[in-house]
JSON list of C-alpha atoms in Angstrom, two decimals:
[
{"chain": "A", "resi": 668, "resn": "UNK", "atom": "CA", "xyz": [0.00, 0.00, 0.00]},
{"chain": "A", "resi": 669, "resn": "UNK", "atom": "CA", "xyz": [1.33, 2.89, -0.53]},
{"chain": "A", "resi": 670, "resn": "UNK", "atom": "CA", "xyz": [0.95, 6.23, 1.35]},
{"chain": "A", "resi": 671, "resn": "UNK", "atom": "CA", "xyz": [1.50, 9.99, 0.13]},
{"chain": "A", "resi": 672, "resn": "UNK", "atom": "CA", "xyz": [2.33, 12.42, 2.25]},
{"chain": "A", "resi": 673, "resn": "UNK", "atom": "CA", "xyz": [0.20, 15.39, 3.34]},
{"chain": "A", "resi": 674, "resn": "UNK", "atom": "CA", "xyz": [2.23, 17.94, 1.78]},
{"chain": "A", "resi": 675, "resn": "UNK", "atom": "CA", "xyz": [2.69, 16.32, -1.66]},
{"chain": "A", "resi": 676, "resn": "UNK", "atom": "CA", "xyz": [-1.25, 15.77, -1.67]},
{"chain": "A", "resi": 677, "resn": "UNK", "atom": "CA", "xyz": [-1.91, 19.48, -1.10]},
{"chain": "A", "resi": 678, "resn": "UNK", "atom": "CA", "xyz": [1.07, 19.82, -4.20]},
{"chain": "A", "resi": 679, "resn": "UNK", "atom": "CA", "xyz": [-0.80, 17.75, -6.45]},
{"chain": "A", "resi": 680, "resn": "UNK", "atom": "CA", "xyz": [-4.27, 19.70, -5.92]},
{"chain": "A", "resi": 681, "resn": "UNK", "atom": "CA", "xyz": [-2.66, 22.72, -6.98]},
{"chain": "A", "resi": 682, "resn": "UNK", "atom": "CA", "xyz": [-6.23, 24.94, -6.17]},
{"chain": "A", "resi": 683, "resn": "UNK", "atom": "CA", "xyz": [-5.25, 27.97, -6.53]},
{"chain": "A", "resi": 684, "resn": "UNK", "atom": "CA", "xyz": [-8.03, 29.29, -4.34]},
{"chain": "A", "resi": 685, "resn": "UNK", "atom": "CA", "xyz": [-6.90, 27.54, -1.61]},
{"chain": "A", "resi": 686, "resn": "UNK", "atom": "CA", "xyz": [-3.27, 26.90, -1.69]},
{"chain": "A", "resi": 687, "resn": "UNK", "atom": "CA", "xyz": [-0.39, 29.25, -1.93]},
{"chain": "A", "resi": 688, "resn": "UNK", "atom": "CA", "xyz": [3.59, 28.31, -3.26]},
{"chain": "A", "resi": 689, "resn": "UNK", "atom": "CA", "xyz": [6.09, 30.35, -1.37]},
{"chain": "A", "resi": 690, "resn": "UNK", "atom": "CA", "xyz": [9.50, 29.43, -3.09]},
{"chain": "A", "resi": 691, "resn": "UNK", "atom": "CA", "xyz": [11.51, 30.88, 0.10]},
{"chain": "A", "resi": 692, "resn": "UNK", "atom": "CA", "xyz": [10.51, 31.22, 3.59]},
{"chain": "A", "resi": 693, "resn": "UNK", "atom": "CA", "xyz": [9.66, 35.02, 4.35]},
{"chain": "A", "resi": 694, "resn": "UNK", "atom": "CA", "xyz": [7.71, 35.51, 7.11]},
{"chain": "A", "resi": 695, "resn": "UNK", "atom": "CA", "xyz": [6.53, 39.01, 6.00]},
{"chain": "A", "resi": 696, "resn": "UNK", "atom": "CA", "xyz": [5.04, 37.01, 2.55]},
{"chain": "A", "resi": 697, "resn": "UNK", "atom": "CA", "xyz": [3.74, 34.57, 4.52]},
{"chain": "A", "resi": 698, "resn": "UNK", "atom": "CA", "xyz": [1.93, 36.46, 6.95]},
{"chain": "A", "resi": 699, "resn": "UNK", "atom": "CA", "xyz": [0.63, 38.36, 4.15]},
{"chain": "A", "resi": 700, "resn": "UNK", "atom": "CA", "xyz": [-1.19, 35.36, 2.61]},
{"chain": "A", "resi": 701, "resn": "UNK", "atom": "CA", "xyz": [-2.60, 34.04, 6.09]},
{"chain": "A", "resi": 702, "resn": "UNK", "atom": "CA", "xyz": [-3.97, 37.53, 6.05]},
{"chain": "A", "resi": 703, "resn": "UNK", "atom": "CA", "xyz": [-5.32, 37.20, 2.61]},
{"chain": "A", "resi": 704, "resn": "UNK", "atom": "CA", "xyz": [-6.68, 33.53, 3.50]},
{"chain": "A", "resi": 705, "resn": "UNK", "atom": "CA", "xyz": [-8.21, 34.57, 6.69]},
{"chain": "A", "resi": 706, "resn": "UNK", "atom": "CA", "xyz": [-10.22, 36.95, 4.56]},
{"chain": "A", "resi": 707, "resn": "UNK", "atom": "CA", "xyz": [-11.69, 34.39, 2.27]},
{"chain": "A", "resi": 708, "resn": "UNK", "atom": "CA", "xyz": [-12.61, 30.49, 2.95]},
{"chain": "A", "resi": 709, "resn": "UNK", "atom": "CA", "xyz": [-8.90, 29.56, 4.28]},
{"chain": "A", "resi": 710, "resn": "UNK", "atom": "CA", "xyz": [-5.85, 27.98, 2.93]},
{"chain": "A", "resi": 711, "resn": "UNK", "atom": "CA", "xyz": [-2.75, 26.77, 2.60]},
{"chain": "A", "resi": 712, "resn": "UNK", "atom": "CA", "xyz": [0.79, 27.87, 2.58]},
{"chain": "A", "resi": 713, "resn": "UNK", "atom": "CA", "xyz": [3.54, 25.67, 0.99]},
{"chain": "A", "resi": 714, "resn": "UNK", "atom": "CA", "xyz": [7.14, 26.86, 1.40]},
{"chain": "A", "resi": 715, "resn": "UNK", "atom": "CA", "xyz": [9.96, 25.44, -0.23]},
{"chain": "A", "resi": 716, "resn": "UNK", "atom": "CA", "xyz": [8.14, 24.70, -3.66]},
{"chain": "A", "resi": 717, "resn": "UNK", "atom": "CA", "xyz": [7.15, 26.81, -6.64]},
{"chain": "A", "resi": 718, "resn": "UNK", "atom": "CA", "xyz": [4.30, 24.59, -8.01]},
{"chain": "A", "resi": 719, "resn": "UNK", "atom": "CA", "xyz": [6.61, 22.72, -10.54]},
{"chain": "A", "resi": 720, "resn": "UNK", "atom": "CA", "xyz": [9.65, 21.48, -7.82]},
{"chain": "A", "resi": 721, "resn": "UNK", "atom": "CA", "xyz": [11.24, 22.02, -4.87]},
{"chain": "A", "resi": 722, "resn": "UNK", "atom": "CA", "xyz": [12.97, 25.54, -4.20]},
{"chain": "A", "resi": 723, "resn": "UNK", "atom": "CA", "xyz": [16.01, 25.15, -1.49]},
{"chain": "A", "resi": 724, "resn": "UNK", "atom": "CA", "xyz": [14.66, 26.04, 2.27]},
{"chain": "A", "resi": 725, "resn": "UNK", "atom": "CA", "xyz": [17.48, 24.04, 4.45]},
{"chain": "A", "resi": 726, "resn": "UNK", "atom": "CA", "xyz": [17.95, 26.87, 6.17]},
{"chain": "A", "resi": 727, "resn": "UNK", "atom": "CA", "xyz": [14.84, 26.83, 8.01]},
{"chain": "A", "resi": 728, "resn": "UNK", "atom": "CA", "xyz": [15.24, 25.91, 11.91]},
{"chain": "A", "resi": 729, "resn": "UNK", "atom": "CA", "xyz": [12.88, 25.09, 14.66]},
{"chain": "A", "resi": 730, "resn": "UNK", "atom": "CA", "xyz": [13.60, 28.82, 15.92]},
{"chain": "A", "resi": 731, "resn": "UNK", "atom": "CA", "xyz": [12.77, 30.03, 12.45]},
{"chain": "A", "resi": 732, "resn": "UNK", "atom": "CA", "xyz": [9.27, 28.15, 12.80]},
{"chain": "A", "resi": 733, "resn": "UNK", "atom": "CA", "xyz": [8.83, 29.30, 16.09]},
{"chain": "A", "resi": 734, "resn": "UNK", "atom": "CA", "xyz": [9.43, 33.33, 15.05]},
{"chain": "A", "resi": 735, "resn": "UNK", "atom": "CA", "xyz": [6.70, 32.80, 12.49]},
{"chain": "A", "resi": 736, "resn": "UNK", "atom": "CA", "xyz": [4.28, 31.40, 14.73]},
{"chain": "A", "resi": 737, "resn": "UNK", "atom": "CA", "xyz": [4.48, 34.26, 17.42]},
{"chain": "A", "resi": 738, "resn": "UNK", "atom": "CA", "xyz": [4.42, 37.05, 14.53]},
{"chain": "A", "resi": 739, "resn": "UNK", "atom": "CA", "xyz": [1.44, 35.89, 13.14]},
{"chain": "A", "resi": 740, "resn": "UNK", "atom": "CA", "xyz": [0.12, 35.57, 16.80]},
{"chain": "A", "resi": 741, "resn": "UNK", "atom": "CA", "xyz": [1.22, 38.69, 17.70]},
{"chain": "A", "resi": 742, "resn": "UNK", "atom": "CA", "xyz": [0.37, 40.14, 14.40]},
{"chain": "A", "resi": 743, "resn": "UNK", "atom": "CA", "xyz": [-2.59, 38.72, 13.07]},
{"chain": "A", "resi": 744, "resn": "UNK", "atom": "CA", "xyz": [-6.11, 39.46, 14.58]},
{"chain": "A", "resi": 745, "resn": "UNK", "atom": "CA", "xyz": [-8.06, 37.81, 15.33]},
{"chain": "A", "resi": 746, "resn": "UNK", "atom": "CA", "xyz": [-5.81, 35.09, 16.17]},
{"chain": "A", "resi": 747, "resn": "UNK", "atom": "CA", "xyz": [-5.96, 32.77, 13.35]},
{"chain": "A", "resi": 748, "resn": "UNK", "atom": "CA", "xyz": [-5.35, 28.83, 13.44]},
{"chain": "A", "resi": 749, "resn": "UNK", "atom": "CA", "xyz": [-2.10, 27.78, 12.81]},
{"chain": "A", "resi": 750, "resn": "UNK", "atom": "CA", "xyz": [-0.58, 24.50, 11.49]},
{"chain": "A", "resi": 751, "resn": "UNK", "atom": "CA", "xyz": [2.92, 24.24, 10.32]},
{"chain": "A", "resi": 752, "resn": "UNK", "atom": "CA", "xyz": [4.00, 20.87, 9.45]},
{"chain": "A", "resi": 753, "resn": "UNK", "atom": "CA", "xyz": [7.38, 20.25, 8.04]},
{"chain": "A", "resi": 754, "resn": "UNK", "atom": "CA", "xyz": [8.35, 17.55, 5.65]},
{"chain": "A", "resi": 755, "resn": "UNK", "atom": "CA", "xyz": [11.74, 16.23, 4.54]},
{"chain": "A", "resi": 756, "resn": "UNK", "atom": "CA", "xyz": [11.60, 15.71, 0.48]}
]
């Protein structure tokens, strides 16, 4: 059986009304869109792809993931719901 991961099944929808490519990870762009999705029927952000392949985002740290989270916390009202998964490709 085999079993595809969350993130590559949100890739392979490619809805552009409800998923947004973010080639590098820039909190200020990616608050943006959480804004922009919080104004319509929600969404989701992928990082580190730029809907035909992977864009390079080793750089990204637990303390990078962390920052984002209390920006958009501290940022962002009303508070909205938050999921960041990361994925190894």
């Amino acid at each position: 059986m085999s079993s595809i991961s969350f993130i590559k099944e949100l890739i392979n929808q490619q809805d552009p009304n409800t998923l947004e490519f973010v080639t590098n990870w820039d909190n200020q762009v990616i608050l943006k869109t959480i804004c922009a999705f919080l104004n319509t029927n929600g969404g989701w952000v992928i990082s580190g792809h730029n809907k035909k392949g992977l864009t390079d985002i080793s750089n990204i740290t637990d303390q990078k993931i962390d920052m984002l989270k209390k920006e958009a916390l501290d940022n962002i009202f009303p508070q909205p719901l938050i999921y960041i998964h990361t994925e190894t490709i």
